[in-house]
PDB file of C-alpha atoms in Angstrom:
ATOM      1  CA  MET S   1       0.060   0.096  -0.060  1.00 36.00           C
ATOM      2  CA  LYS S   2       1.157   3.377  -0.813  1.00 36.00           C
ATOM      3  CA  THR S   3       0.964   6.005   1.207  1.00 38.00           C
ATOM      4  CA  ILE S   4       0.721   9.925   0.520  1.00 37.00           C
ATOM      5  CA  VAL S   5       1.369  12.392   2.919  1.00 36.00           C
ATOM      6  CA  ASP S   6       0.589  15.993   2.035  1.00 39.00           C
ATOM      7  CA  LEU S   7       3.081  18.408   3.032  1.00 38.00           C
ATOM      8  CA  SER S   8       1.749  21.392   1.114  1.00 37.00           C
ATOM      9  CA  VAL S   9       1.225  24.990   3.137  1.00 38.00           C
ATOM     10  CA  THR S  10      -2.269  24.699   2.888  1.00 39.00           C
ATOM     11  CA  SER S  11      -2.415  21.103   4.400  1.00 37.00           C
ATOM     12  CA  ALA S  12      -0.076  21.911   6.986  1.00 37.00           C
ATOM     13  CA  LEU S  13      -1.199  25.099   8.439  1.00 38.00           C
ATOM     14  CA  PHE S  14      -4.852  24.575   7.635  1.00 38.00           C
ATOM     15  CA  ARG S  15      -6.057  21.199   7.652  1.00 39.00           C
ATOM     16  CA  ARG S  16      -7.293  21.575  11.277  1.00 41.00           C
ATOM     17  CA  ARG S  17      -8.319  24.736  12.781  1.00 54.00           C
ATOM     18  CA  GLN S  18      -7.943  23.614  16.440  1.00 62.00           C
ATOM     19  CA  GLY S  19      -4.858  25.301  18.035  1.00 81.00           C
ATOM     20  CA  TRP S  20      -4.577  27.271  14.690  1.00 91.00           C
ATOM     21  CA  SER S  21      -2.688  30.836  15.146  1.00 95.00           C
ATOM     22  CA  PRO S  22      -2.847  33.688  12.678  1.00 97.00           C
ATOM     23  CA  GLY S  23       0.634  33.995  13.390  1.00 95.00           C
ATOM     24  CA  GLN S  24       1.164  30.935  10.854  1.00 93.00           C
ATOM     25  CA  LEU S  25       0.155  33.541   8.094  1.00 95.00           C
ATOM     26  CA  PHE S  26       3.104  35.625   8.437  1.00 93.00           C
ATOM     27  CA  GLY S  27       6.500  35.265   7.535  1.00 76.00           C
ATOM     28  CA  PRO S  28       9.572  37.603   5.962  1.00 74.00           C
ATOM     29  CA  ALA S  29       7.829  37.767   2.600  1.00 79.00           C
ATOM     30  CA  VAL S  30       4.573  38.264   3.858  1.00 91.00           C
ATOM     31  CA  PRO S  31       4.249  41.734   5.692  1.00 95.00           C
ATOM     32  CA  GLY S  32       1.158  42.811   7.860  1.00 97.00           C
ATOM     33  CA  GLY S  33       0.217  43.435  11.293  1.00 98.00           C
ATOM     34  CA  TRP S  34      -1.524  41.277  14.114  1.00 98.00           C
ATOM     35  CA  TYR S  35      -3.488  43.276  16.691  1.00 98.00           C
ATOM     36  CA  ASP S  36      -5.333  41.203  19.694  1.00 98.00           C
ATOM     37  CA  PRO S  37      -6.537  43.479  22.355  1.00 98.00           C
ATOM     38  CA  SER S  38      -7.396  40.018  24.153  1.00 98.00           C
ATOM     39  CA  ASP S  39      -3.899  39.421  25.051  1.00 98.00           C
ATOM     40  CA  PRO S  40      -2.710  41.208  28.032  1.00 97.00           C
ATOM     41  CA  THR S  41       0.791  41.071  26.850  1.00 97.00           C
ATOM     42  CA  SER S  42       0.197  42.955  23.882  1.00 98.00           C
ATOM     43  CA  VAL S  43      -1.583  46.169  25.507  1.00 98.00           C
ATOM     44  CA  PHE S  44       0.201  49.022  27.133  1.00 98.00           C
ATOM     45  CA  ALA S  45      -0.635  52.491  28.758  1.00 98.00           C
ATOM     46  CA  ASP S  46       2.634  53.845  27.700  1.00 98.00           C
ATOM     47  CA  ILE S  47       4.339  54.307  24.464  1.00 97.00           C
ATOM     48  CA  SER S  48       7.411  52.455  25.412  1.00 97.00           C
ATOM     49  CA  GLY S  49       5.283  49.136  26.377  1.00 97.00           C
ATOM     50  CA  THR S  50       6.410  48.901  29.892  1.00 97.00           C
ATOM     51  CA  GLN S  51       3.097  49.455  31.866  1.00 98.00           C
ATOM     52  CA  VAL S  52       0.342  46.719  31.053  1.00 98.00           C
ATOM     53  CA  ALA S  53      -3.003  48.532  30.545  1.00 98.00           C
ATOM     54  CA  ALA S  54      -5.476  47.589  33.137  1.00 98.00           C
ATOM     55  CA  ILE S  55      -9.508  47.394  32.147  1.00 98.00           C
ATOM     56  CA  GLY S  56     -10.644  51.202  31.946  1.00 98.00           C
ATOM     57  CA  GLU S  57      -7.203  52.752  31.221  1.00 98.00           C
ATOM     58  CA  SER S  58      -6.264  54.284  28.140  1.00 98.00           C
ATOM     59  CA  VAL S  59      -4.164  52.719  25.461  1.00 98.00           C
ATOM     60  CA  ALA S  60      -0.928  54.327  24.175  1.00 98.00           C
ATOM     61  CA  ARG S  61       0.240  51.134  22.635  1.00 98.00           C
ATOM     62  CA  LEU S  62      -1.011  47.889  21.132  1.00 98.00           C
ATOM     63  CA  ASN S  63       1.730  45.613  19.925  1.00 98.00           C
ATOM     64  CA  ASP S  64       1.632  43.839  16.738  1.00 98.00           C
ATOM     65  CA  LYS S  65       2.028  39.947  17.367  1.00 97.00           C
ATOM     66  CA  SER S  66       2.921  39.326  13.465  1.00 96.00           C
ATOM     67  CA  GLY S  67       6.413  39.718  14.253  1.00 94.00           C
ATOM     68  CA  ASN S  68       6.808  42.582  11.779  1.00 95.00           C
ATOM     69  CA  GLY S  69       7.070  45.144  14.543  1.00 96.00           C
ATOM     70  CA  LEU S  70       4.356  47.146  13.372  1.00 97.00           C
ATOM     71  CA  HIS S  71       2.928  48.233  16.926  1.00 98.00           C
ATOM     72  CA  ALA S  72       0.137  50.810  16.877  1.00 98.00           C
ATOM     73  CA  ILE S  73       0.784  53.863  19.006  1.00 98.00           C
ATOM     74  CA  GLN S  74      -1.155  56.995  20.139  1.00 98.00           C
ATOM     75  CA  THR S  75       1.113  59.857  21.449  1.00 98.00           C
ATOM     76  CA  ILE S  76      -1.991  62.037  22.385  1.00 98.00           C
ATOM     77  CA  SER S  77      -3.443  61.269  25.649  1.00 98.00           C
ATOM     78  CA  ALA S  78      -6.747  62.455  24.908  1.00 98.00           C
ATOM     79  CA  ALA S  79      -7.026  60.547  21.653  1.00 98.00           C
ATOM     80  CA  ARG S  80      -6.349  56.962  22.963  1.00 98.00           C
ATOM     81  CA  PRO S  81      -8.894  54.125  22.951  1.00 98.00           C
ATOM     82  CA  ILE S  82     -10.043  52.604  26.330  1.00 98.00           C
ATOM     83  CA  LEU S  83      -9.558  48.750  27.455  1.00 98.00           C
ATOM     84  CA  ARG S  84     -12.619  47.323  28.347  1.00 98.00           C
ATOM     85  CA  LYS S  85     -14.595  43.879  28.622  1.00 98.00           C
ATOM     86  CA  ASP S  86     -17.744  43.294  27.412  1.00 97.00           C
ATOM     87  CA  SER S  87     -20.179  41.182  29.356  1.00 95.00           C
ATOM     88  CA  SER S  88     -18.824  37.982  28.478  1.00 95.00           C
ATOM     89  CA  GLY S  89     -15.399  39.054  29.759  1.00 97.00           C
ATOM     90  CA  ARG S  90     -13.991  39.530  25.967  1.00 98.00           C
ATOM     91  CA  ARG S  91     -11.426  42.488  25.739  1.00 98.00           C
ATOM     92  CA  TYR S  92     -11.525  45.377  23.401  1.00 98.00           C
ATOM     93  CA  LEU S  93     -10.731  48.925  22.593  1.00 98.00           C
ATOM     94  CA  ASP S  94     -13.331  51.268  22.598  1.00 98.00           C
ATOM     95  CA  PHE S  95     -12.886  54.058  20.164  1.00 98.00           C
ATOM     96  CA  ASP S  96     -15.133  57.273  21.110  1.00 98.00           C
ATOM     97  CA  GLY S  97     -15.981  58.151  17.403  1.00 97.00           C
ATOM     98  CA  VAL S  98     -14.234  61.764  18.118  1.00 97.00           C
ATOM     99  CA  ASP S  99     -10.729  61.600  17.884  1.00 97.00           C
ATOM    100  CA  ASP S 100      -9.385  58.217  19.180  1.00 98.00           C
ATOM    101  CA  ARG S 101      -6.880  56.176  16.956  1.00 98.00           C
ATOM    102  CA  LEU S 102      -3.744  54.323  16.932  1.00 98.00           C
ATOM    103  CA  SER S 103      -1.266  54.128  13.986  1.00 98.00           C
ATOM    104  CA  SER S 104       1.992  52.018  13.310  1.00 98.00           C
ATOM    105  CA  ALA S 105       5.196  52.805  11.642  1.00 97.00           C
ATOM    106  CA  PRO S 106       4.730  52.452   7.476  1.00 97.00           C
ATOM    107  CA  LEU S 107       3.784  49.343   6.342  1.00 97.00           C
ATOM    108  CA  ASN S 108       5.439  49.088   2.875  1.00 96.00           C
ATOM    109  CA  LEU S 109       2.828  47.180   0.280  1.00 96.00           C
ATOM    110  CA  SER S 110       4.461  49.066  -2.815  1.00 94.00           C
ATOM    111  CA  GLY S 111       5.082  45.616  -4.033  1.00 92.00           C
ATOM    112  CA  HIS S 112       2.091  43.914  -3.373  1.00 95.00           C
ATOM    113  CA  LEU S 113      -1.306  43.734  -5.281  1.00 94.00           C
ATOM    114  CA  LYS S 114      -3.026  41.609  -2.487  1.00 96.00           C
ATOM    115  CA  LEU S 115      -4.201  42.262   0.649  1.00 97.00           C
ATOM    116  CA  THR S 116      -6.671  40.415   3.250  1.00 98.00           C
ATOM    117  CA  VAL S 117      -7.983  42.073   6.252  1.00 98.00           C
ATOM    118  CA  ALA S 118     -10.132  40.336   9.148  1.00 98.00           C
ATOM    119  CA  ALA S 119     -11.929  42.613  12.025  1.00 98.00           C
ATOM    120  CA  GLY S 120     -13.913  41.672  15.151  1.00 98.00           C
ATOM    121  CA  VAL S 121     -15.997  44.910  15.474  1.00 98.00           C
ATOM    122  CA  ARG S 122     -19.132  46.512  17.475  1.00 97.00           C
ATOM    123  CA  LYS S 123     -20.396  49.530  15.708  1.00 97.00           C
ATOM    124  CA  ARG S 124     -22.707  52.007  17.846  1.00 95.00           C
ATOM    125  CA  ASP S 125     -24.138  54.062  15.306  1.00 92.00           C
ATOM    126  CA  GLY S 126     -24.619  54.409  11.515  1.00 88.00           C
ATOM    127  CA  GLY S 127     -25.113  58.218  11.362  1.00 86.00           C
ATOM    128  CA  ALA S 128     -22.144  59.139  10.129  1.00 92.00           C
ATOM    129  CA  ALA S 129     -19.054  57.516   8.228  1.00 94.00           C
ATOM    130  CA  ARG S 130     -16.914  55.672  10.565  1.00 96.00           C
ATOM    131  CA  ALA S 131     -13.699  53.827   9.499  1.00 97.00           C
ATOM    132  CA  ILE S 132     -12.623  50.552  11.192  1.00 98.00           C
ATOM    133  CA  MET S 133      -9.114  50.793   9.807  1.00 98.00           C
ATOM    134  CA  GLY S 134      -7.034  52.399   7.045  1.00 97.00           C
ATOM    135  CA  HIS S 135      -3.785  51.928   5.344  1.00 97.00           C
ATOM    136  CA  HIS S 136      -1.650  54.425   3.708  1.00 95.00           C
ATOM    137  CA  VAL S 137      -4.097  56.958   2.381  1.00 93.00           C
ATOM    138  CA  SER S 138      -7.930  57.206   2.037  1.00 93.00           C
ATOM    139  CA  SER S 139      -9.180  54.874  -0.701  1.00 92.00           C
ATOM    140  CA  LEU S 140     -10.111  57.908  -2.684  1.00 88.00           C
ATOM    141  CA  ASN S 141      -6.362  58.161  -3.421  1.00 91.00           C
ATOM    142  CA  ALA S 142      -3.776  55.956  -5.407  1.00 91.00           C
ATOM    143  CA  GLY S 143      -2.867  53.104  -3.146  1.00 92.00           C
ATOM    144  CA  GLY S 144      -5.056  53.614  -0.288  1.00 94.00           C
ATOM    145  CA  PHE S 145      -7.354  50.827   1.591  1.00 95.00           C
ATOM    146  CA  ASP S 146     -10.248  51.752   4.141  1.00 96.00           C
ATOM    147  CA  LEU S 147     -12.454  49.028   6.104  1.00 97.00           C
ATOM    148  CA  LEU S 148     -15.320  50.930   6.969  1.00 97.00           C
ATOM    149  CA  ALA S 149     -18.176  50.530   9.631  1.00 96.00           C
ATOM    150  CA  SER S 150     -20.321  52.658   7.588  1.00 94.00           C
ATOM    151  CA  THR S 151     -20.020  54.686   4.694  1.00 91.00           C
ATOM    152  CA  GLY S 152     -21.765  57.580   5.583  1.00 89.00           C
ATOM    153  CA  ALA S 153     -25.295  58.331   7.302  1.00 86.00           C
ATOM    154  CA  ASN S 154     -26.541  54.908   6.030  1.00 89.00           C
ATOM    155  CA  ASP S 155     -25.490  52.197   8.136  1.00 92.00           C
ATOM    156  CA  ILE S 156     -23.677  50.836   4.970  1.00 93.00           C
ATOM    157  CA  ILE S 157     -20.237  48.999   5.814  1.00 95.00           C
ATOM    158  CA  GLY S 158     -17.449  48.748   3.233  1.00 94.00           C
ATOM    159  CA  ALA S 159     -14.094  47.538   1.946  1.00 95.00           C
ATOM    160  CA  LEU S 160     -12.727  50.140  -0.627  1.00 94.00           C
ATOM    161  CA  ALA S 161      -9.421  50.181  -2.526  1.00 94.00           C
ATOM    162  CA  ARG S 162      -7.690  51.855  -5.141  1.00 92.00           C
ATOM    163  CA  SER S 163      -4.449  50.949  -6.856  1.00 92.00           C
ATOM    164  CA  THR S 164      -1.430  53.174  -7.597  1.00 92.00           C
ATOM    165  CA  ALA S 165      -2.066  52.736 -11.322  1.00 87.00           C
ATOM    166  CA  GLY S 166      -3.329  56.081 -12.332  1.00 65.00           C
ATOM    167  CA  SER S 167      -6.304  55.123 -14.436  1.00 60.00           C
ATOM    168  CA  SER S 168      -7.867  52.708 -11.536  1.00 65.00           C
ATOM    169  CA  GLY S 169     -10.542  54.090  -9.674  1.00 77.00           C
ATOM    170  CA  GLN S 170     -12.112  52.709  -6.130  1.00 86.00           C
ATOM    171  CA  ILE S 171     -13.177  49.148  -6.139  1.00 88.00           C
ATOM    172  CA  GLY S 172     -14.772  47.519  -3.443  1.00 92.00           C
ATOM    173  CA  VAL S 173     -17.888  45.807  -1.690  1.00 93.00           C
ATOM    174  CA  SER S 174     -20.791  47.580   0.371  1.00 92.00           C
ATOM    175  CA  SER S 175     -23.439  46.200   2.443  1.00 93.00           C
ATOM    176  CA  HIS S 176     -26.257  47.510   4.574  1.00 91.00           C
ATOM    177  CA  LEU S 177     -26.020  46.613   8.277  1.00 93.00           C
ATOM    178  CA  LEU S 178     -27.994  48.019  10.863  1.00 93.00           C
ATOM    179  CA  SER S 179     -26.544  49.550  14.238  1.00 94.00           C
ATOM    180  CA  PRO S 180     -25.753  48.990  16.884  1.00 95.00           C
ATOM    181  CA  THR S 181     -24.113  45.288  16.022  1.00 96.00           C
ATOM    182  CA  THR S 182     -21.150  43.425  16.379  1.00 97.00           C
ATOM    183  CA  PHE S 183     -19.715  41.359  13.347  1.00 97.00           C
ATOM    184  CA  VAL S 184     -16.757  39.670  11.889  1.00 97.00           C
ATOM    185  CA  MET S 185     -15.670  40.995   8.607  1.00 97.00           C
ATOM    186  CA  LEU S 186     -13.187  39.917   6.129  1.00 98.00           C
ATOM    187  CA  ALA S 187     -12.108  41.642   3.327  1.00 97.00           C
ATOM    188  CA  GLN S 188      -9.439  40.254   0.154  1.00 97.00           C
ATOM    189  CA  VAL S 189      -8.385  42.615  -2.667  1.00 95.00           C
ATOM    190  CA  ASN S 190      -6.611  41.431  -5.694  1.00 94.00           C
ATOM    191  CA  PHE S 191      -5.510  44.105  -8.107  1.00 91.00           C
ATOM    192  CA  ALA S 192      -4.487  41.478 -10.497  1.00 90.00           C
ATOM    193  CA  ALA S 193      -7.948  39.525 -10.533  1.00 90.00           C
ATOM    194  CA  SER S 194     -10.494  39.614 -13.371  1.00 87.00           C
ATOM    195  CA  ALA S 195     -12.529  42.443 -14.085  1.00 85.00           C
ATOM    196  CA  GLY S 196     -15.345  42.733 -11.222  1.00 86.00           C
ATOM    197  CA  ALA S 197     -13.762  40.224  -8.916  1.00 89.00           C
ATOM    198  CA  GLU S 198     -10.718  42.259  -7.275  1.00 90.00           C
ATOM    199  CA  CYS S 199     -12.391  42.496  -4.166  1.00 93.00           C
ATOM    200  CA  LEU S 200     -14.792  40.604  -1.814  1.00 94.00           C
ATOM    201  CA  VAL S 201     -16.186  40.768   1.563  1.00 96.00           C
ATOM    202  CA  ARG S 202     -17.531  38.194   3.825  1.00 96.00           C
ATOM    203  CA  LEU S 203     -19.726  39.378   6.592  1.00 96.00           C
ATOM    204  CA  ASN S 204     -20.240  36.830   9.507  1.00 95.00           C
ATOM    205  CA  GLY S 205     -19.166  34.007   7.203  1.00 94.00           C
ATOM    206  CA  THR S 206     -21.476  35.086   4.190  1.00 95.00           C
ATOM    207  CA  THR S 207     -19.591  36.157   0.840  1.00 95.00           C
ATOM    208  CA  MET S 208     -20.520  39.230  -0.831  1.00 93.00           C
ATOM    209  CA  ALA S 209     -19.266  39.986  -4.313  1.00 90.00           C
ATOM    210  CA  GLN S 210     -17.808  43.118  -5.387  1.00 93.00           C
ATOM    211  CA  ASN S 211     -20.274  45.951  -6.128  1.00 92.00           C
ATOM    212  CA  ILE S 212     -18.307  48.977  -6.535  1.00 91.00           C
ATOM    213  CA  GLY S 213     -16.027  49.773  -9.447  1.00 88.00           C
ATOM    214  CA  VAL S 214     -14.012  47.703 -11.637  1.00 79.00           C
ATOM    215  CA  ILE S 215     -10.085  47.902 -12.215  1.00 72.00           C
ATOM    216  CA  GLN S 216      -9.117  49.448 -15.437  1.00 65.00           C
ATOM    217  CA  ASP S 217      -5.675  47.852 -15.680  1.00 65.00           C
ATOM    218  CA  ASN S 218      -3.846  45.281 -13.587  1.00 69.00           C
ATOM    219  CA  THR S 219      -0.166  47.108 -13.323  1.00 76.00           C
ATOM    220  CA  GLY S 220      -0.972  49.095  -9.846  1.00 89.00           C
ATOM    221  CA  THR S 221      -0.187  47.849  -6.275  1.00 94.00           C
ATOM    222  CA  PHE S 222      -0.912  49.009  -2.381  1.00 95.00           C
ATOM    223  CA  GLY S 223       0.889  51.779  -1.233  1.00 95.00           C
ATOM    224  CA  ASN S 224       3.696  52.527   1.340  1.00 97.00           C
ATOM    225  CA  GLY S 225       2.039  54.132   4.430  1.00 97.00           C
ATOM    226  CA  SER S 226       1.135  53.281   8.113  1.00 97.00           C
ATOM    227  CA  LEU S 227      -1.852  51.252   9.240  1.00 98.00           C
ATOM    228  CA  PHE S 228      -4.457  53.157  11.075  1.00 98.00           C
ATOM    229  CA  LEU S 229      -6.855  51.516  13.795  1.00 98.00           C
ATOM    230  CA  GLY S 230      -9.844  53.417  14.308  1.00 98.00           C
ATOM    231  CA  SER S 231     -10.083  55.789  11.542  1.00 98.00           C
ATOM    232  CA  ARG S 232      -9.158  56.471   7.944  1.00 97.00           C
ATOM    233  CA  ALA S 233      -5.457  57.040   6.969  1.00 95.00           C
ATOM    234  CA  ASN S 234      -6.124  60.752   6.608  1.00 91.00           C
ATOM    235  CA  ASN S 235      -7.260  61.106  10.374  1.00 92.00           C
ATOM    236  CA  THR S 236     -10.745  61.304   9.576  1.00 95.00           C
ATOM    237  CA  LEU S 237     -14.034  58.845   9.713  1.00 96.00           C
ATOM    238  CA  PHE S 238     -13.123  57.942  13.550  1.00 98.00           C
ATOM    239  CA  LEU S 239     -14.581  54.775  14.758  1.00 98.00           C
ATOM    240  CA  ASN S 240     -17.415  54.828  17.118  1.00 97.00           C
ATOM    241  CA  GLY S 241     -17.445  51.430  18.706  1.00 97.00           C
ATOM    242  CA  ARG S 242     -15.409  48.515  19.798  1.00 98.00           C
ATOM    243  CA  LEU S 243     -12.307  46.636  18.137  1.00 98.00           C
ATOM    244  CA  TYR S 244     -11.875  43.123  19.231  1.00 98.00           C
ATOM    245  CA  SER S 245      -9.416  41.949  16.634  1.00 98.00           C
ATOM    246  CA  LEU S 246      -7.547  43.128  13.714  1.00 98.00           C
ATOM    247  CA  ILE S 247      -5.154  41.189  11.266  1.00 98.00           C
ATOM    248  CA  VAL S 248      -3.945  42.596   7.773  1.00 98.00           C
ATOM    249  CA  ILE S 249      -1.851  40.597   5.802  1.00 98.00           C
ATOM    250  CA  ALA S 250      -0.494  40.950   2.251  1.00 97.00           C
ATOM    251  CA  ALA S 251      -1.662  37.936   0.834  1.00 96.00           C
ATOM    252  CA  GLU S 252      -4.745  36.358  -0.599  1.00 95.00           C
ATOM    253  CA  LEU S 253      -5.729  33.378   1.311  1.00 96.00           C
ATOM    254  CA  ASP S 254      -7.297  30.167   0.042  1.00 95.00           C
ATOM    255  CA  ALA S 255     -10.817  29.024   1.541  1.00 95.00           C
ATOM    256  CA  ALA S 256      -9.295  26.932   4.622  1.00 95.00           C
ATOM    257  CA  ALA S 257      -7.162  29.779   5.462  1.00 96.00           C
ATOM    258  CA  VAL S 258     -10.165  32.274   5.312  1.00 97.00           C
ATOM    259  CA  VAL S 259     -12.113  30.019   7.372  1.00 96.00           C
ATOM    260  CA  SER S 260      -9.379  29.631  10.205  1.00 96.00           C
ATOM    261  CA  LEU S 261      -8.983  33.381  10.302  1.00 97.00           C
ATOM    262  CA  GLU S 262     -12.623  33.951  10.663  1.00 97.00           C
ATOM    263  CA  ASP S 263     -12.923  31.381  13.436  1.00 96.00           C
ATOM    264  CA  HIS S 264     -10.084  33.005  15.254  1.00 97.00           C
ATOM    265  CA  VAL S 265     -11.424  36.458  14.866  1.00 97.00           C
ATOM    266  CA  THR S 266     -14.761  35.073  15.943  1.00 97.00           C
ATOM    267  CA  SER S 267     -13.490  33.432  19.157  1.00 96.00           C
ATOM    268  CA  ARG S 268     -12.281  36.942  20.246  1.00 97.00           C
ATOM    269  CA  THR S 269     -15.405  38.683  19.111  1.00 97.00           C
ATOM    270  CA  GLY S 270     -18.128  36.563  20.091  1.00 93.00           C
ATOM    271  CA  VAL S 271     -20.325  36.536  16.933  1.00 84.00           C
ATOM    272  CA  ALA S 272     -21.103  33.281  14.958  1.00 58.00           C
ATOM    273  CA  ALA S 273     -19.412  33.422  11.494  1.00 46.00           C
TER     274      ALA S 273
END
C-alpha cells in the first residue's frame, strides 16, 4: 500500500483549525500586522510598552503580534482608546468616534497586489461615516485602503481600495448592516484579478461580491504608509465602537485559511461566523 502525505502549506497549516494561530500566516515575505486586545501582554498604557494596561485605562500602544514590529501607538493622551471588557469577559478597545485612533510605522505594500483584512467589531451608530482601519491614504487616493463600519449616514459597511495605477478608480464591496451590532468582517483585494472580481467581503461568514467599480488595468499595487486603527488614514471617519481583533496580511488566502482566520476573529469577538 502506498501512503501519500500532503506537506503543502495549505495542508500543514490549515487542515485542522484547532490550535491554529494567525501567526502562521506571516513570514519574511508576508508583511502585515496582527492586533489582539485579548492578549494582556500586547496592550500598554505607555508608548514604550512597559506598563501593561488595565481594564478601564487608555491604551497608548497595541503591539503587533505578527513579528513585523508594526506596533500601533498614540502619542496624544486624549486621543487614546480605552481597554474594556464586555459582558462575556471579552477584551476590546473602545473608540469614542471623536478622535481616538492608533497608528503604526509604515507598512510597505508597494510591491503587493493582494491584501486580506479581518476584523471583529461592534459599531454603535450608523449616522456618520466610520472607519475600522485604513492603510497609507484614503481609498479615494491611489494606493489607499479603507475598511468601513459605515460609509456615510447610512449604516452601510464597506471595503474600498484603489491601486497606484493612475487609470484605476475605487473598487470595493458595500452592504447594509444596522447599528448597533457586532460582526466579523473579512475583506480580500487582488488588483490582478479579473474585472469585477478584484474585491470580496465576507460578513459573519457570508460572502458578498464586488459591487463598486472595476479596475481598469492590473499594473497597480497598494501603497507604502502607516496602518490606522479606529480611523481612516487621513485622520477622519473615527470609529464609534469596539475593536476586538484586527489582522492585516499582504496575501490572498485560500478557502481553508479564510475559515481559520474567521474562526479566530470570531473567538475574540463572540459572534457566529
